[in-house]
Coordinates of C-alpha atoms and ligand atoms in Angstrom, one line a residue:
M6 CA 1.6 -7.3 24.2
S7 CA 5.3 -7.9 24.6
R8 CA 7.0 -4.8 23.3
N9 CA 8.7 -5.5 20.0
D10 CA 9.6 -2.9 17.5
K11 CA 10.7 -5.1 14.6
V12 CA 8.7 -4.1 11.6
V13 CA 7.2 -7.0 9.7
I14 CA 5.0 -5.2 7.2
S15 CA 5.6 -1.6 6.0
C16 CA 3.2 0.1 3.6
Q17 CA 4.5 3.4 2.2
N18 CA 2.3 5.8 0.3
V19 CA 0.1 3.1 -1.2
W20 CA -2.6 4.2 -3.6
K21 CA -5.3 2.1 -5.4
I22 CA -7.7 3.7 -7.8
F23 CA -10.4 1.5 -9.3
G24 CA -11.3 2.4 -12.9
D25 CA -9.6 2.7 -16.2
R26 CA -8.5 6.3 -16.1
P27 CA -6.4 6.8 -13.0
K28 CA -4.5 9.7 -14.7
V29 CA -7.7 11.8 -14.7
V30 CA -8.2 11.0 -11.0
W31 CA -4.6 12.0 -10.3
D32 CA -5.2 15.4 -11.9
L33 CA -8.5 15.9 -10.0
L34 CA -6.8 15.0 -6.8
K35 CA -4.2 17.7 -7.4
E36 CA -6.9 20.2 -7.9
G37 CA -8.3 19.2 -4.5
A38 CA -11.3 17.2 -5.6
T39 CA -12.8 14.9 -2.9
R40 CA -13.3 11.2 -3.4
Q41 CA -17.0 11.7 -3.9
E42 CA -16.5 14.4 -6.5
I43 CA -14.1 12.1 -8.4
I44 CA -16.7 9.3 -8.3
E45 CA -19.4 11.6 -9.6
Q46 CA -17.2 13.2 -12.4
T47 CA -15.3 10.2 -13.6
G48 CA -16.8 7.0 -12.1
Q49 CA -13.4 6.2 -10.7
V50 CA -13.0 5.1 -7.1
T51 CA -10.1 6.2 -5.0
A52 CA -10.2 3.1 -2.8
V53 CA -6.8 3.5 -1.1
K54 CA -5.4 7.0 -0.8
D55 CA -1.8 7.5 0.2
V56 CA -1.7 5.0 3.0
S57 CA 1.4 4.4 5.1
F58 CA 1.9 2.4 8.2
D59 CA 4.1 -0.2 9.8
V60 CA 3.0 -3.4 11.5
R61 CA 5.3 -4.7 14.2
E62 CA 6.2 -8.3 14.9
N63 CA 3.5 -10.2 16.8
E64 CA 1.1 -7.3 17.1
I65 CA -2.5 -7.3 16.1
F66 CA -2.9 -4.4 13.8
V67 CA -6.5 -3.5 13.3
I68 CA -7.9 -1.7 10.3
M69 CA -11.3 -0.2 11.0
G70 CA -13.7 1.9 9.1
L71 CA -17.2 2.1 7.6
S72 CA -18.3 -0.1 4.7
G73 CA -16.6 1.1 1.5
S74 CA -13.8 2.9 3.3
G75 CA -11.1 0.7 1.6
K76 CA -10.3 -1.8 4.3
S77 CA -10.5 -4.9 2.1
T78 CA -8.7 -3.2 -0.8
L79 CA -5.8 -2.2 1.5
L80 CA -5.6 -5.6 3.1
R81 CA -5.5 -7.3 -0.4
C82 CA -2.7 -4.9 -1.5
I83 CA -0.6 -6.5 1.3
N84 CA -0.6 -9.8 -0.5
R85 CA -1.1 -8.3 -3.9
L86 CA -4.4 -10.0 -4.5
I87 CA -5.0 -6.4 -5.6
E88 CA -2.2 -4.5 -7.4
P89 CA -1.5 -1.2 -5.8
D90 CA -1.2 1.6 -8.3
T91 CA 1.8 3.2 -6.6
G92 CA 3.6 3.0 -3.3
K93 CA 5.8 0.4 -1.7
I94 CA 4.9 -2.5 0.5
F95 CA 7.7 -4.3 2.4
I96 CA 7.2 -7.7 4.0
Q97 CA 10.1 -8.6 6.2
G98 CA 12.1 -5.9 4.5
E99 CA 11.4 -7.1 0.9
D100 CA 9.5 -4.8 -1.5
I101 CA 6.7 -7.1 -2.7
T102 CA 5.5 -4.6 -5.3
R103 CA 8.7 -5.6 -7.2
M104 CA 8.3 -9.3 -6.9
N105 CA 7.7 -11.5 -9.9
R106 CA 4.9 -14.1 -10.0
A107 CA 7.0 -16.9 -8.7
A108 CA 8.3 -15.0 -5.7
L109 CA 4.9 -13.7 -5.0
R110 CA 3.5 -17.2 -5.1
K111 CA 6.1 -18.4 -2.7
L112 CA 5.4 -15.4 -0.4
R113 CA 1.6 -16.3 -0.3
R114 CA 2.2 -19.9 0.3
H115 CA 4.7 -19.6 3.1
Q116 CA 4.8 -16.2 4.7
L117 CA 1.2 -14.8 4.5
S118 CA -2.1 -16.4 5.0
M119 CA -5.5 -14.9 4.7
V120 CA -8.9 -15.4 6.2
F121 CA -11.5 -13.9 3.9
Q122 CA -14.5 -11.7 4.6
H123 CA -17.1 -14.2 3.3
F124 CA -15.2 -17.4 4.3
G125 CA -13.9 -18.0 0.8
L126 CA -14.2 -21.8 1.3
L127 CA -15.0 -24.6 -1.1
P128 CA -18.5 -25.7 -0.3
H129 CA -18.4 -29.2 -1.9
R130 CA -15.2 -30.2 -0.3
S131 CA -14.9 -31.8 3.1
V132 CA -13.8 -29.8 6.1
L133 CA -10.4 -31.5 6.1
D134 CA -9.8 -30.8 2.4
N135 CA -10.8 -27.2 2.9
V136 CA -8.2 -26.8 5.6
A137 CA -5.6 -28.6 3.7
F138 CA -6.1 -26.5 0.6
G139 CA -3.2 -24.2 1.1
L140 CA -0.9 -27.1 1.8
E141 CA -2.1 -28.9 -1.3
I142 CA -1.3 -26.0 -3.7
R143 CA 2.0 -25.7 -1.9
G144 CA 2.8 -29.3 -2.8
D145 CA 2.9 -30.8 0.7
S146 CA 2.5 -34.6 0.8
K147 CA -0.9 -36.1 1.6
K148 CA 0.3 -37.4 5.0
Q149 CA 1.8 -34.1 6.0
R150 CA -1.4 -32.3 4.9
Q151 CA -3.6 -34.6 6.9
A152 CA -1.5 -34.3 10.1
K153 CA -1.2 -30.6 10.0
S154 CA -4.8 -30.0 9.1
M155 CA -6.0 -32.2 12.0
E156 CA -3.8 -30.2 14.3
A157 CA -5.3 -26.9 13.0
L158 CA -8.8 -28.3 13.4
E159 CA -8.0 -29.2 16.9
L160 CA -6.8 -25.7 17.6
V161 CA -10.1 -24.1 16.4
G162 CA -12.2 -26.6 18.3
L163 CA -13.4 -28.6 15.3
H164 CA -12.0 -32.0 16.1
G165 CA -14.3 -34.7 14.8
W166 CA -15.7 -32.6 12.0
E167 CA -12.9 -33.3 9.5
N168 CA -15.0 -35.6 7.2
S169 CA -18.1 -33.5 7.2
R170 CA -19.1 -31.5 4.1
L171 CA -18.7 -27.8 4.5
H172 CA -22.3 -27.0 3.9
E173 CA -23.3 -29.2 6.9
L174 CA -21.6 -26.7 9.2
S175 CA -23.1 -23.5 10.8
G176 CA -21.7 -20.1 9.9
G177 CA -19.6 -20.0 13.1
M178 CA -18.1 -23.4 12.3
Q179 CA -17.4 -22.5 8.7
Q180 CA -15.5 -19.4 10.0
R181 CA -13.4 -21.7 12.2
V182 CA -12.6 -23.7 9.1
G183 CA -11.4 -20.5 7.4
L184 CA -9.3 -19.8 10.4
A185 CA -7.9 -23.3 10.5
R186 CA -7.0 -23.0 6.8
A187 CA -5.1 -19.9 7.5
L188 CA -3.3 -21.3 10.6
V189 CA -2.3 -24.6 9.0
V190 CA 0.1 -22.9 6.6
D191 CA 2.0 -21.8 9.7
S192 CA 2.9 -18.5 8.1
E193 CA 4.3 -15.7 10.2
I194 CA 1.7 -13.2 9.0
L195 CA -2.1 -13.6 9.1
L196 CA -4.4 -11.2 7.1
M197 CA -7.9 -11.4 8.4
D198 CA -10.8 -9.6 6.6
E199 CA -13.8 -9.2 8.9
P200 CA -13.4 -12.9 9.9
F201 CA -16.2 -12.8 12.5
S202 CA -18.6 -10.2 11.2
A203 CA -21.0 -12.7 9.5
L204 CA -21.6 -14.3 12.9
D205 CA -24.2 -13.6 15.5
P206 CA -23.0 -11.6 18.5
L207 CA -22.6 -14.5 21.0
I208 CA -20.6 -16.8 18.7
R209 CA -18.7 -13.8 17.6
R210 CA -17.6 -12.9 21.1
Q211 CA -16.7 -16.5 21.7
L212 CA -14.5 -16.7 18.6
Q213 CA -12.8 -13.4 19.6
D214 CA -12.0 -14.8 23.0
E215 CA -10.7 -18.0 21.4
F216 CA -8.7 -16.1 19.0
I217 CA -7.0 -14.1 21.8
K218 CA -6.2 -17.4 23.5
L219 CA -5.0 -19.0 20.3
R220 CA -2.6 -16.1 19.7
S221 CA -0.9 -16.4 23.0
A222 CA -0.1 -20.0 22.0
V223 CA 0.7 -19.4 18.3
K224 CA 2.7 -16.2 17.8
K225 CA 1.8 -14.3 14.7
T226 CA 1.7 -10.9 13.2
V227 CA -1.9 -10.1 12.4
V228 CA -3.6 -7.5 10.3
F229 CA -7.2 -7.6 11.2
V230 CA -10.0 -5.8 9.4
T231 CA -13.3 -5.0 11.1
H232 CA -16.0 -2.3 11.1
D233 CA -16.8 -3.1 14.8
L234 CA -15.1 -0.8 17.3
F235 CA -15.5 -3.1 20.2
E236 CA -13.9 -5.9 18.3
A237 CA -11.1 -3.5 17.4
L238 CA -10.6 -2.4 21.0
K239 CA -10.7 -5.9 22.3
L240 CA -8.2 -7.4 19.8
G241 CA -6.1 -4.6 18.6
D242 CA -2.7 -3.6 19.9
R243 CA -3.0 -0.6 17.5
I244 CA -5.9 0.5 15.4
A245 CA -5.8 2.4 12.1
I246 CA -9.1 4.1 11.2
M247 CA -9.9 4.4 7.5
K248 CA -12.2 6.9 5.9
D249 CA -12.7 7.3 2.2
G250 CA -9.5 5.4 1.5
E251 CA -7.3 7.2 3.9
I252 CA -6.0 6.3 7.3
I253 CA -7.1 9.3 9.3
Q254 CA -5.9 8.1 12.6
L255 CA -3.5 5.4 13.9
G256 CA -3.0 4.7 17.5
S257 CA -3.5 2.5 20.5
P258 CA -7.0 1.8 21.6
Q259 CA -6.7 4.3 24.4
E260 CA -5.4 7.0 22.0
I261 CA -8.2 6.4 19.6
V262 CA -10.8 6.6 22.4
S263 CA -9.4 9.5 24.2
Q264 CA -8.3 11.7 21.3
P265 CA -10.5 11.0 18.3
F266 CA -9.0 12.8 15.3
D267 CA -12.3 14.1 13.8
D268 CA -16.0 13.7 13.9
Y269 CA -15.9 10.4 12.0
V270 CA -13.8 8.8 14.7
S271 CA -15.7 10.5 17.5
E272 CA -18.8 9.0 16.1
F273 CA -17.2 5.5 16.4
V274 CA -16.0 6.0 19.9
R275 CA -18.8 8.0 21.3
D276 CA -20.4 5.2 23.3
V277 CA -17.2 3.5 24.4
P278 CA -17.1 3.0 28.2
K279 CA -13.8 4.7 28.7
A280 CA -13.4 3.5 32.3
K281 CA -13.3 0.0 31.0
I282 CA -10.8 0.6 28.2
F283 CA -8.2 2.7 30.0
S284 CA -5.9 1.1 32.6
A285 CA -4.5 2.9 35.6
E286 CA -1.0 3.2 34.2
T287 CA -2.3 5.1 31.1
I288 CA -3.2 8.1 33.2
M289 CA -1.1 7.9 36.3
E290 CA 1.1 10.8 37.2
E291 CA 4.2 11.3 39.2
P292 CA 3.3 11.7 42.9
E293 CA 4.2 15.2 44.1
V294 CA 5.5 14.3 47.6
V295 CA 7.0 10.9 48.5
I296 CA 8.9 10.8 51.9
W297 CA 10.5 8.1 54.0
G298 CA 8.5 7.5 57.1
G299 CA 11.5 7.9 59.4
F300 CA 11.6 11.7 58.7
D301 CA 9.9 14.2 60.9
S302 CA 6.4 15.5 60.1
E303 CA 7.8 19.1 59.8
L304 CA 9.6 18.0 56.6
A305 CA 6.4 16.7 55.0
I306 CA 4.7 20.0 55.7
K307 CA 7.6 21.9 54.1
E308 CA 7.5 19.7 51.0
M309 CA 3.7 19.7 50.6
T310 CA 3.7 23.5 51.0
A311 CA 6.4 24.0 48.5
K312 CA 4.6 21.8 45.9
K313 CA 1.1 22.9 46.9
A314 CA 0.3 19.2 47.5
L315 CA -2.5 18.1 49.8
V316 CA -1.1 14.6 50.4
A317 CA 2.3 13.0 51.1
F318 CA 3.0 9.4 50.4
I319 CA 5.0 7.7 53.1
T320 CA 7.4 4.8 52.3
D321 CA 9.6 2.5 54.5
S322 CA 13.3 2.0 54.0
R323 CA 12.7 -0.6 51.3
G324 CA 10.6 1.8 49.3
E325 CA 7.3 0.1 50.0
L326 CA 4.4 2.4 50.4
K327 CA 3.3 2.4 54.0
G328 CA 0.6 5.1 54.1
V329 CA -0.5 8.6 53.4
V330 CA -0.5 11.8 55.4
T331 CA -2.6 14.8 54.4
I332 CA -1.4 18.3 55.1
K333 CA -4.1 18.7 57.7
Q334 CA -3.0 15.6 59.5
A335 CA 0.6 16.7 59.4
L336 CA -0.2 20.2 60.8
E337 CA -2.3 18.8 63.6
A338 CA 0.5 16.3 64.5
V339 CA 3.1 19.1 64.6
K340 CA 0.9 21.0 67.0
R341 CA 0.9 18.0 69.3
G342 CA 4.7 18.0 69.2
P343 CA 7.6 16.5 67.1
G344 CA 7.1 13.0 65.7
K345 CA 8.0 10.8 62.8
L346 CA 5.7 10.5 59.7
E347 CA 5.4 6.7 60.0
E348 CA 3.6 7.3 63.4
I349 CA 0.9 9.4 61.9
A350 CA 0.5 7.9 58.4
Q351 CA -2.9 6.5 57.7
E352 CA -2.4 2.9 56.6
E353 CA -5.7 2.7 54.8
F354 CA -5.6 4.5 51.5
P355 CA -6.9 4.0 48.0
S356 CA -4.7 1.9 45.7
T357 CA -4.8 -0.1 42.5
S358 CA -2.6 -2.0 40.1
P359 CA -1.2 -0.5 36.9
D360 CA -3.3 -2.7 34.6
S361 CA -6.6 -2.4 36.4
P362 CA -9.3 -0.6 34.5
L363 CA -10.0 3.0 35.6
E364 CA -13.5 1.9 36.6
D365 CA -11.9 0.2 39.6
S366 CA -10.6 3.6 40.8
L367 CA -13.8 5.6 40.2
H368 CA -15.3 5.0 43.6
F369 CA -12.2 6.1 45.4
I370 CA -12.2 9.4 43.6
A371 CA -15.9 9.8 44.2
E372 CA -15.5 9.1 48.0
G373 CA -12.4 11.1 48.9
D374 CA -9.7 13.6 48.0
I375 CA -6.7 11.3 48.2
P376 CA -5.2 10.4 44.9
V377 CA -5.3 6.6 44.1
A378 CA -1.8 5.0 44.6
V379 CA -0.8 2.8 41.7
L380 CA 1.3 0.0 43.2
D381 CA 3.4 -2.8 41.6
G382 CA 3.6 -6.3 43.0
R383 CA 6.1 -5.2 45.7
R384 CA 3.9 -2.4 46.8
H385 CA 6.2 0.2 45.3
L386 CA 4.5 3.4 44.2
L387 CA 4.5 3.7 40.4
G388 CA 2.3 6.8 40.2
V389 CA -1.0 8.3 41.3
I390 CA -4.4 8.8 39.8
T391 CA -5.7 12.3 40.6
R392 CA -9.4 13.3 40.3
K393 CA -8.5 15.7 37.6
A394 CA -6.7 13.1 35.4
L395 CA -9.5 10.6 35.9
I396 CA -12.2 13.1 34.8
S397 CA -10.3 14.4 31.8
A398 CA -9.6 10.8 30.7
M399 CA -13.4 10.2 30.6
K400 CA -14.1 12.9 28.1
P401 CA -12.8 13.0 24.5
E402 CA -10.6 15.8 23.2
K403 CA -11.5 18.1 20.4
P404 CA -11.0 16.7 16.9
N405 CA -8.9 18.4 14.2
S406 CA -8.6 18.1 10.4
N407 CA -6.1 17.1 7.7
V408 CA -5.9 17.0 3.9
K409 CA -3.9 14.5 1.7
V410 CA -2.4 15.4 -1.6
P411 CA -0.9 12.9 -4.2
P412 CA 2.9 12.7 -4.5
E413 CA 4.6 14.5 -7.4
D414 CA 6.0 11.3 -8.9
N415 CA 3.0 9.6 -10.3
A416 CA 4.7 7.7 -13.1
S417 CA 3.8 4.3 -11.6
L418 CA 0.2 5.3 -11.5
I419 CA 0.0 6.6 -15.0
H420 CA 1.4 3.3 -16.5
N421 CA -2.0 1.8 -15.6
E422 CA -3.8 4.3 -17.8
K423 CA -5.8 2.4 -20.4
S424 CA -7.8 5.1 -22.2
Ligands
ATP3 N1 -12.9 -4.5 -7.9 C1 -13.5 -3.3 -7.7 N2 -13.8 -2.5 -8.8 C2 -14.3 -1.2 -8.6 N3 -14.5 -0.7 -7.4 C3 -14.2 -1.4 -6.3 C4 -13.6 -2.8 -6.4 N4 -13.4 -3.2 -5.2 C5 -13.8 -2.3 -4.3 N5 -14.2 -1.2 -5.0 C6 -14.6 0.1 -4.4 O1 -13.6 0.6 -3.5 C7 -14.1 1.1 -2.3 C8 -13.5 0.4 -1.2 O2 -14.0 -1.0 -1.2 P1 -13.5 -2.0 -0.1 O3 -14.1 -3.3 -0.4 O4 -12.1 -2.0 0.1 O5 -14.2 -1.4 1.2 P2 -14.4 -2.1 2.7 O6 -13.9 -1.0 3.6 O7 -13.7 -3.4 2.7 O8 -15.9 -2.2 2.8 P3 -16.8 -3.4 3.6 O9 -16.8 -3.0 5.0 O10 -18.1 -3.2 3.0 O11 -16.2 -4.7 3.3 C9 -15.6 1.0 -2.4 O12 -16.2 2.2 -2.8 C10 -15.8 -0.1 -3.5 O13 -17.0 0.1 -4.2
MG4 MG1 -14.4 -5.3 3.1

């Protein structure tokens, strides 16, 4: 992802309670009742509970969680297909919870598009008409609709199917139609609710790959809901994990995998092959001793002794890494007489690139004691991977815990009270 901190969507303390007596729920929450207790006592569901997060421009922000954790509800609050009870939702800086119907309609037609969990298509219409649907309600001319829809169908690999009826298509193809329908609107923001989960694993993987490719061509900010961790790790720049209506953890794929917040998250990430997920740069450390090869071996011994390091990295005058010298090699060399480091440096040493997965470094660490050098394209030393760092990256840290309480100001929630 190209680093970009511009916030496109901002959800702030969003709550959604399903039922006709939210006030009762509010009181129970203040008394510390759990979501399950509230359901049992009142039949009301706290679907989204005090959720806050920002989505940055062009990122894929994944919302993940078990069935019923509130993912779809939260996503639908972002375009107000579901009215949040309280909280603020900003799209491009504008609070959409205050928008009137006309403004909201405009927002949905131009700025946001959505791919629904169960396709949400019109079965009796042709493929082309399904794709063009959003443009039609927006009032685009027929010619424009056709041209744009054909382009979108091309993008999702359905060229030639435009005149087929929807029910003639397989599930995977129907999902592509759903995707084309969202893309055709050319909105900046794409909301996707489990777009691939109804598909079998092979088609699903294929569509994920195509989606990744598509996104490098068509820049968009995406909020992507899934209950599949591998999909989340593959697509997400950041992942929010939902449990019982709350976001209990938000972080990069590596953070989620290496530091699961609690047992719920641990359970999700337990079987993740961490060596495939983490790249070298995520765990590399500052090398302890880096010395120009023109210096004397004595100096390397001094530095290594002072820093209790076993290895010195030797560079040339341009800063390129030329080799490594272990403390043992340096001591032996000095015994033989004075000499420069570049004469004794071993030119074969373990190295990797910053974006290589850790699994590429595992065999080095298994075979020897020399930390793996992480080199950039000019062979400059960016950092090193030590055995200790590699091993600790492989095992998850201990989870902790956290409790959410409702805000004092619940006026906007109470206005929904019906009983
Ligand atoms: N319209 C509704 N009326 C009442 N309760 C609802 C409504 N929609 C959702 N819920 C409840 O809110 C909770 C969250 O539902 P939601 O659909 O957001 O979950 P989800 O994480 O998307 O699940 P799934 O993975 O199954 O799609 C669930 O307990 C659900 O039963
Ligand atoms: Mg859902």
